[in-house]
Tab-separated table of C-alpha atoms and ligand atoms in Angstrom:
chain	number	residue	atom	x	y	z
A	236	MET	CA	-28.090	8.384	-29.412
A	237	SER	CA	-29.483	10.745	-26.776
A	238	ASP	CA	-26.133	11.226	-25.017
A	239	THR	CA	-24.162	11.648	-28.260
A	240	LEU	CA	-22.304	14.962	-28.332
A	241	ALA	CA	-23.146	17.509	-30.987
A	242	PRO	CA	-20.174	18.364	-33.234
A	243	PHE	CA	-18.420	21.619	-32.391
A	244	THR	CA	-15.473	23.687	-33.546
A	245	THR	CA	-12.900	25.636	-31.568
A	246	MET	CA	-10.398	28.114	-33.000
A	247	VAL	CA	-6.839	27.827	-31.719
A	248	ASP	CA	-4.323	30.607	-32.183
A	249	LEU	CA	-1.357	28.621	-33.509
A	250	PHE	CA	1.179	31.017	-31.956
A	251	ASP	CA	-0.160	31.948	-28.542
A	252	GLY	CA	-2.359	28.896	-27.907
A	253	ARG	CA	-5.483	30.876	-26.981
A	254	LEU	CA	-8.768	29.156	-27.726
A	255	ASP	CA	-11.935	30.755	-29.007
A	256	PRO	CA	-14.301	30.177	-27.380
A	257	GLU	CA	-12.301	29.904	-24.172
A	258	ARG	CA	-14.093	27.303	-22.066
A	259	GLU	CA	-11.993	26.193	-19.147
A	260	THR	CA	-8.673	27.704	-18.067
A	261	ALA	CA	-6.370	26.484	-15.333
A	262	GLN	CA	-3.284	28.325	-14.162
A	263	ARG	CA	-0.356	27.184	-12.076
A	264	THR	CA	1.735	29.627	-10.075
A	265	LEU	CA	5.114	29.103	-8.437
A	266	ALA	CA	3.196	28.543	-5.194
A	267	ASP	CA	1.280	25.677	-6.844
A	268	LEU	CA	4.634	24.177	-7.892
A	269	GLU	CA	6.175	24.305	-4.429
A	270	GLY	CA	8.401	21.276	-3.900
A	271	TYR	CA	8.681	20.507	-7.606
A	272	PHE	CA	11.970	22.353	-8.171
A	273	GLN	CA	15.269	21.520	-6.505
A	274	GLY	CA	15.703	25.168	-5.533
A	275	SER	CA	13.214	27.603	-4.079
A	276	SER	CA	11.819	30.908	-5.218
A	277	LEU	CA	10.837	34.007	-3.279
A	278	SER	CA	8.149	34.852	-5.798
A	279	ARG	CA	4.991	32.806	-5.296
A	280	SER	CA	2.282	34.532	-7.291
A	281	GLU	CA	4.037	34.386	-10.690
A	282	VAL	CA	2.103	32.281	-13.200
A	283	VAL	CA	4.310	29.519	-14.648
A	284	TYR	CA	1.750	28.035	-17.044
A	285	ARG	CA	-1.831	28.167	-18.198
A	286	VAL	CA	-3.878	25.336	-19.681
A	287	TYR	CA	-6.789	26.178	-21.990
A	288	GLY	CA	-9.063	23.157	-22.171
A	289	ILE	CA	-11.693	21.872	-24.555
A	290	PRO	CA	-13.750	19.842	-22.092
A	291	VAL	CA	-15.552	16.696	-23.176
A	292	PRO	CA	-17.076	13.891	-21.112
A	293	GLU	CA	-14.261	11.973	-19.392
A	294	THR	CA	-14.894	8.637	-21.097
A	295	ASN	CA	-12.778	6.412	-23.290
A	296	SER	CA	-14.978	7.268	-26.273
A	297	GLU	CA	-13.954	10.937	-26.283
A	298	VAL	CA	-10.700	12.782	-27.001
A	299	ALA	CA	-9.856	15.622	-24.620
A	300	CYS	CA	-7.732	18.515	-25.892
A	301	SER	CA	-5.952	21.500	-24.442
A	302	THR	CA	-3.286	24.041	-25.212
A	303	THR	CA	-0.601	24.845	-22.675
A	304	VAL	CA	1.357	28.104	-22.457
A	305	LEU	CA	4.465	27.594	-20.333
A	306	GLU	CA	6.414	30.765	-19.493
A	307	ALA	CA	10.188	31.115	-19.842
A	308	GLY	CA	12.288	31.194	-16.705
A	309	ASP	CA	14.160	29.066	-14.232
A	310	ILE	CA	14.705	28.510	-10.547
A	311	GLU	CA	18.398	28.262	-9.746
A	312	GLY	CA	19.022	27.015	-13.296
A	313	GLU	CA	16.171	24.499	-13.454
A	314	TYR	CA	13.895	25.582	-16.272
A	315	TYR	CA	10.211	26.305	-15.740
A	316	MET	CA	8.195	23.145	-16.286
A	317	THR	CA	4.758	21.629	-15.830
A	318	LYS	CA	3.994	19.451	-12.805
A	319	GLY	CA	3.978	16.339	-14.960
A	320	HIS	CA	1.758	13.330	-14.408
A	321	PHE	CA	1.028	9.705	-15.121
A	322	HIS	CA	-2.436	8.948	-16.359
A	323	VAL	CA	-4.658	7.406	-13.712
A	324	GLU	CA	-5.618	4.903	-16.406
A	325	ARG	CA	-2.006	4.016	-17.024
A	326	ASP	CA	-2.336	2.706	-20.585
A	327	ARG	CA	-3.874	5.885	-22.029
A	328	ALA	CA	-1.717	7.588	-24.671
A	329	GLU	CA	-1.394	11.281	-25.543
A	330	ILE	CA	-0.149	13.423	-28.435
A	331	TYR	CA	1.537	16.837	-28.180
A	332	VAL	CA	1.821	19.192	-31.148
A	333	GLY	CA	4.376	21.987	-30.745
A	334	LEU	CA	3.082	25.462	-31.663
A	335	SER	CA	5.814	27.886	-30.571
A	336	GLY	CA	8.861	28.273	-28.363
A	337	GLU	CA	11.448	25.656	-27.553
A	338	GLY	CA	11.064	22.870	-25.062
A	339	ARG	CA	11.871	19.386	-23.942
A	340	LEU	CA	9.335	16.682	-23.213
A	341	VAL	CA	10.593	14.574	-20.317
A	342	MET	CA	8.958	11.171	-19.982
A	343	ALA	CA	9.400	8.304	-17.546
A	344	THR	CA	7.979	4.897	-16.766
A	345	GLU	CA	7.224	3.666	-13.275
A	346	ASP	CA	10.184	1.299	-13.425
A	347	GLY	CA	12.578	4.213	-13.998
A	348	ARG	CA	13.151	4.352	-17.772
A	349	HIS	CA	13.217	7.851	-19.165
A	350	ALA	CA	13.144	9.661	-22.517
A	351	VAL	CA	13.624	13.302	-23.503
A	352	GLU	CA	12.217	14.567	-26.798
A	353	PRO	CA	12.370	18.004	-28.460
A	354	MET	CA	9.361	20.333	-28.613
A	355	ARG	CA	9.059	23.257	-31.015
A	356	ARG	CA	6.685	24.468	-33.706
A	357	GLY	CA	5.767	21.423	-35.796
A	358	THR	CA	6.906	18.616	-33.494
A	359	VAL	CA	4.368	15.856	-32.917
A	360	ASN	CA	5.344	13.953	-29.772
A	361	TYR	CA	3.741	10.593	-29.134
A	362	ILE	CA	3.466	9.704	-25.451
A	363	PRO	CA	2.667	5.991	-25.195
A	364	GLY	CA	0.588	4.584	-22.366
A	365	GLY	CA	2.556	4.050	-19.166
A	366	TRP	CA	4.824	7.079	-19.618
A	367	ALA	CA	4.581	10.065	-17.265
A	368	HIS	CA	5.120	13.343	-19.079
A	369	ARG	CA	6.372	16.820	-18.184
A	370	SER	CA	7.133	19.686	-20.538
A	371	VAL	CA	10.051	22.013	-19.908
A	372	ASN	CA	10.586	25.448	-21.491
A	373	VAL	CA	14.279	25.731	-22.424
A	374	GLY	CA	13.876	28.890	-24.543
A	375	ALA	CA	13.460	32.616	-23.982
A	376	GLU	CA	9.836	32.767	-25.198
A	377	PRO	CA	6.717	30.968	-23.958
A	378	LEU	CA	6.497	27.302	-24.962
A	379	VAL	CA	3.087	26.658	-26.507
A	380	PHE	CA	1.720	23.242	-27.434
A	381	PHE	CA	-1.521	21.450	-28.176
A	382	ALA	CA	-2.321	18.173	-26.391
A	383	ALA	CA	-4.910	15.484	-27.162
A	384	TYR	CA	-5.587	12.465	-24.960
A	385	ILE	CA	-8.198	9.808	-24.305
A	386	GLY	CA	-10.982	11.347	-22.239
A	387	ASP	CA	-10.876	9.032	-19.224
A	388	ALA	CA	-7.049	9.191	-18.831
A	389	GLY	CA	-7.129	11.230	-15.612
A	390	HIS	CA	-4.140	12.995	-14.009
A	391	ASP	CA	-2.103	11.189	-11.351
A	392	TYR	CA	0.104	13.913	-9.864
A	393	ALA	CA	0.813	12.143	-6.577
A	394	THR	CA	3.304	9.627	-7.983
A	395	ILE	CA	5.436	12.399	-9.504
A	396	GLU	CA	5.120	14.573	-6.396
A	397	ARG	CA	6.521	11.673	-4.403
A	398	ARG	CA	9.257	10.423	-6.726
A	399	GLY	CA	10.017	13.182	-9.234
A	400	PHE	CA	11.385	12.327	-12.686
A	401	PRO	CA	14.701	10.459	-13.158
A	402	VAL	CA	16.218	13.501	-14.918
A	403	LEU	CA	16.121	17.305	-14.659
A	404	VAL	CA	16.626	19.851	-17.442
A	405	THR	CA	18.917	22.704	-16.415
A	406	ARG	CA	20.493	25.770	-17.969
A	407	GLY	CA	24.097	25.048	-18.950
A	408	VAL	CA	26.705	27.386	-20.460
A	409	GLU	CA	26.253	25.760	-23.848
A	410	GLY	CA	22.476	25.357	-23.581
A	411	PRO	CA	20.052	22.997	-21.878
A	412	ARG	CA	21.488	20.016	-20.067
A	413	VAL	CA	19.757	16.826	-18.969
A	414	ILE	CA	21.151	15.671	-15.638
A	415	ASP	CA	20.274	12.899	-13.208
A	416	ASN	CA	17.792	13.988	-10.565
A	417	PRO	CA	19.577	13.666	-7.210
A	418	SER	CA	16.195	13.482	-5.436
A	419	TYR	CA	14.626	10.851	-7.713
A	420	GLY	CA	12.675	8.184	-5.887
A	421	VAL	CA	13.655	9.490	-2.476
B	163	M6P	C1	-1.025	19.264	-21.401
B	163	M6P	C2	-1.839	18.031	-21.132
B	163	M6P	C3	-2.788	18.336	-19.987
B	163	M6P	C4	-2.009	18.833	-18.790
B	163	M6P	C5	-1.164	20.059	-19.155
B	163	M6P	C6	-0.280	20.583	-18.023
B	163	M6P	O1	-1.887	20.256	-21.860
B	163	M6P	O2	-1.006	16.957	-20.831
B	163	M6P	O3	-3.503	17.159	-19.662
B	163	M6P	O4	-2.877	19.143	-17.719
B	163	M6P	O5	-0.327	19.693	-20.242
B	163	M6P	O6	0.480	19.573	-17.428
B	163	M6P	P1	0.236	19.100	-15.913
B	163	M6P	O7	-1.191	18.622	-15.816
B	163	M6P	O8	1.232	17.987	-15.725
B	163	M6P	O9	0.487	20.251	-15.012
B	164	ZN	ZN1	-1.340	13.497	-19.863
């Protein structure tokens, strides 16, 4: 029992995603996302998203949680998005709960299948093991969501950095469009 965690409670603002207490915050700028978009941006210091984490030991007995606040914007029509990752432990699943804004959850398997699901306040997206996941803000306001995943999942960014996702989400005249990624797997 000695290494059993004590119970604890965190408040989450269900509109802006801020946690209280705020324990561990990561932010990603356009510079951090270099190479992820098809186009390029002159601005490098702009923050694209922040992740507010509720850290727990990274074991398969714990559930790690975070909220993500993804800003609105695009680079040459490709909407702002997270890096996206597979789990290092490939079979670990994850759940996203939409809090505000409008997004798309782009998912892909290593053998090239893909899925795109809606994200908005009230959506509960289930990301099965084996599916890489990236969230994309297709609206005019920040996209805010809560995520929960098995503690030892780990983030494998390298596979996505190398191959990308099979599809991109871009701004079309009649709204967001999902198009094939011309650079996929290259
Ligand atoms: C969600 C979870 C986190 C992830 C974050 C940002 O909150 O999936 O594990 O870190 O989104 O996504 P990424 O790590 O792909 O940049
Ligand atoms: Zn994940």
